[in-house]
Amino acid sequence: MPADDLRERYVAAKAHVHNLKQRLRERRARLVETDVAAYARNNGITPIHFGPGDFVCCRTLQGHTGKVYSLDWSRERNRIVSASQDGRLIVWNALTSQKTHAIKLPCAWVMACAFSPGGQAVACGGLDNVCSIFMLNSKDRGDGNLSVSATLTGHKGYISCCQYVPDEEKSLITSSGDWTCALWDSET
């Protein structure tokens, strides 16, 4: 095959790949802007009502290397945060199964995680008796990890659960192995 023909095929293939990448970026952007219910409606998918034994695994999110102890859906229902004893919080795009953040935690023994109502922050807690908050829109430390934006200390036992108060971006409640629950204002 002559070199000119190979060059033409190479240029055509490169343009085709560029076009496919652009279409993929546009498709992903549309998926990020919707929630699961809207996605189903827009694609003509009707709800299916399952009986107690009829659940089917639709998607498996893979990426943790330790036991996953907690997860939470964002309010828009298009993202999930999961906490694992591999020492990471992973934020997932629920529609594409892609990771959007993989946050290395100060303590690997995490047992709880939660999305803030606005979806801009995630909180986690565990056996270190501390609830840590990470702002998802903050700059990473240069190594791909986010810095802790707030640390809530005061429990004398492990954090068994953390949950943001609905419609209050800065209010968080935690439960602990010290037999207490605490309501926090993450700004003070």
CSV table of C-alpha atoms in Angstrom, one decimal, residues 15-156:
chain,number,residue,atom,x,y,z
A,15,ALA,CA,-10.7,12.5,12.5
A,16,HIS,CA,-13.2,9.7,13.2
A,17,VAL,CA,-11.7,9.0,16.6
A,18,HIS,CA,-11.9,12.8,17.4
A,19,ASN,CA,-15.5,12.9,16.4
A,20,LEU,CA,-16.4,9.8,18.5
A,21,LYS,CA,-14.6,11.4,21.6
A,22,GLN,CA,-16.5,14.6,21.1
A,23,ARG,CA,-19.8,12.7,20.9
A,24,LEU,CA,-18.9,10.8,24.0
A,25,ARG,CA,-18.1,14.0,25.9
A,26,GLU,CA,-21.4,15.5,24.8
A,27,ARG,CA,-23.4,12.4,25.9
A,28,ARG,CA,-21.7,12.3,29.3
A,29,ALA,CA,-22.4,16.0,29.8
A,30,ARG,CA,-26.1,15.3,29.1
A,31,LEU,CA,-26.1,12.4,31.5
A,32,VAL,CA,-24.6,14.5,34.3
A,33,GLU,CA,-27.3,17.1,33.9
A,34,THR,CA,-30.1,14.6,34.6
A,35,ASP,CA,-31.3,12.2,37.3
A,36,VAL,CA,-32.2,8.6,36.9
A,37,ALA,CA,-36.0,9.2,36.8
A,38,ALA,CA,-35.6,11.9,34.1
A,39,TYR,CA,-33.3,9.7,32.1
A,40,ALA,CA,-35.8,6.9,32.1
A,41,ARG,CA,-38.7,9.2,31.1
A,42,ASN,CA,-36.6,10.8,28.3
A,43,ASN,CA,-35.7,7.4,26.9
A,44,GLY,CA,-39.3,6.0,26.9
A,45,ILE,CA,-38.6,3.6,29.8
A,46,THR,CA,-41.6,2.9,31.9
A,47,PRO,CA,-41.3,2.1,35.6
A,48,ILE,CA,-41.3,-1.6,36.4
A,49,HIS,CA,-42.8,-2.7,39.7
A,50,PHE,CA,-40.9,-5.6,41.2
A,51,GLY,CA,-42.1,-8.2,43.7
A,52,PRO,CA,-40.1,-9.0,46.8
A,53,GLY,CA,-37.9,-11.6,45.1
A,54,ASP,CA,-37.7,-10.0,41.6
A,55,PHE,CA,-34.8,-7.6,42.1
A,56,VAL,CA,-32.1,-7.7,39.4
A,57,CYS,CA,-28.6,-6.4,39.6
A,58,CYS,CA,-28.5,-3.5,37.1
A,59,ARG,CA,-25.0,-2.2,37.7
A,60,THR,CA,-22.0,-3.0,39.8
A,61,LEU,CA,-19.7,-0.2,40.8
A,62,GLN,CA,-16.1,-1.5,41.0
A,63,GLY,CA,-13.2,0.4,42.3
A,64,HIS,CA,-12.9,-0.2,46.1
A,65,THR,CA,-10.3,-2.7,47.3
A,66,GLY,CA,-11.8,-3.1,50.8
A,67,LYS,CA,-15.2,-3.7,52.4
A,68,VAL,CA,-17.7,-1.1,51.5
A,69,TYR,CA,-19.5,0.0,54.7
A,70,SER,CA,-21.7,2.8,53.6
A,71,LEU,CA,-23.2,4.7,50.7
A,72,ASP,CA,-25.4,7.7,50.1
A,73,TRP,CA,-27.3,9.1,47.1
A,74,SER,CA,-27.1,12.7,46.2
A,75,ARG,CA,-30.3,14.6,46.3
A,76,GLU,CA,-30.5,14.8,42.5
A,77,ARG,CA,-30.1,11.0,42.5
A,78,ASN,CA,-27.4,11.0,39.8
A,79,ARG,CA,-24.4,10.5,42.1
A,80,ILE,CA,-23.5,8.1,44.8
A,81,VAL,CA,-20.8,8.3,47.5
A,82,SER,CA,-19.4,5.1,48.9
A,83,ALA,CA,-17.1,4.6,51.9
A,84,SER,CA,-14.8,1.6,52.2
A,85,GLN,CA,-12.2,0.3,54.5
A,86,ASP,CA,-9.7,0.7,51.7
A,87,GLY,CA,-9.4,4.2,53.1
A,88,ARG,CA,-11.3,5.9,50.3
A,89,LEU,CA,-14.5,7.7,49.6
A,90,ILE,CA,-15.5,7.3,46.0
A,91,VAL,CA,-18.1,9.6,44.3
A,92,TRP,CA,-19.7,7.9,41.4
A,93,ASN,CA,-21.8,9.1,38.5
A,94,ALA,CA,-24.8,6.7,39.0
A,95,LEU,CA,-25.7,6.8,35.3
A,96,THR,CA,-22.4,6.0,33.8
A,97,SER,CA,-20.7,4.1,36.7
A,98,GLN,CA,-17.7,6.3,36.4
A,99,LYS,CA,-15.8,7.7,39.4
A,100,THR,CA,-15.8,11.4,39.7
A,101,HIS,CA,-13.7,11.6,42.9
A,102,ALA,CA,-11.6,9.1,44.8
A,103,ILE,CA,-10.7,10.7,48.1
A,104,LYS,CA,-8.0,9.2,50.3
A,105,LEU,CA,-9.1,9.5,53.9
A,106,PRO,CA,-7.1,10.4,57.0
A,107,CYS,CA,-8.3,7.2,58.6
A,108,ALA,CA,-9.0,4.0,56.7
A,109,TRP,CA,-11.6,2.7,59.2
A,110,VAL,CA,-14.6,4.6,57.8
A,111,MET,CA,-18.1,3.4,58.6
A,112,ALA,CA,-20.4,6.2,57.4
A,113,CYS,CA,-20.7,8.7,54.6
A,114,ALA,CA,-23.2,11.3,53.4
A,115,PHE,CA,-23.8,13.8,50.6
A,116,SER,CA,-24.7,17.4,51.6
A,117,PRO,CA,-28.2,18.5,50.3
A,118,GLY,CA,-26.6,20.6,47.6
A,119,GLY,CA,-24.2,17.9,46.6
A,120,GLN,CA,-21.1,20.1,47.0
A,121,ALA,CA,-19.7,18.3,50.0
A,122,VAL,CA,-19.4,14.8,51.4
A,123,ALA,CA,-18.9,13.8,55.0
A,124,CYS,CA,-17.6,10.6,56.5
A,125,GLY,CA,-16.8,9.1,59.9
A,126,GLY,CA,-15.6,5.9,61.5
A,127,LEU,CA,-13.4,4.4,64.1
A,128,ASP,CA,-11.2,7.6,64.6
A,129,ASN,CA,-14.2,9.2,66.4
A,130,VAL,CA,-14.1,12.1,63.9
A,131,CYS,CA,-16.5,13.3,61.2
A,132,SER,CA,-14.5,14.7,58.2
A,133,ILE,CA,-16.0,16.9,55.5
A,134,PHE,CA,-14.7,17.3,52.0
A,135,MET,CA,-15.7,20.0,49.5
A,136,LEU,CA,-16.0,18.4,46.1
A,137,ASN,CA,-15.5,21.6,44.2
A,138,SER,CA,-12.2,22.5,46.1
A,139,LYS,CA,-8.8,22.1,44.4
A,140,ASP,CA,-6.9,18.9,45.0
A,141,ARG,CA,-3.6,18.9,46.9
A,142,GLY,CA,-1.6,18.2,43.8
A,143,ASP,CA,-1.7,14.5,44.3
A,144,GLY,CA,-5.3,14.0,43.2
A,145,ASN,CA,-6.7,14.1,46.7
A,146,LEU,CA,-8.9,16.6,48.4
A,147,SER,CA,-8.0,18.2,51.7
A,148,VAL,CA,-10.3,17.9,54.6
A,149,SER,CA,-12.3,21.1,54.8
A,150,ALA,CA,-13.7,20.6,58.3
A,151,THR,CA,-13.2,18.1,61.1
A,152,LEU,CA,-16.0,17.5,63.7
A,153,THR,CA,-14.5,16.2,66.9
A,154,GLY,CA,-16.2,15.6,70.2
A,155,HIS,CA,-17.5,12.0,70.2
A,156,LYS,CA,-15.8,9.6,72.6
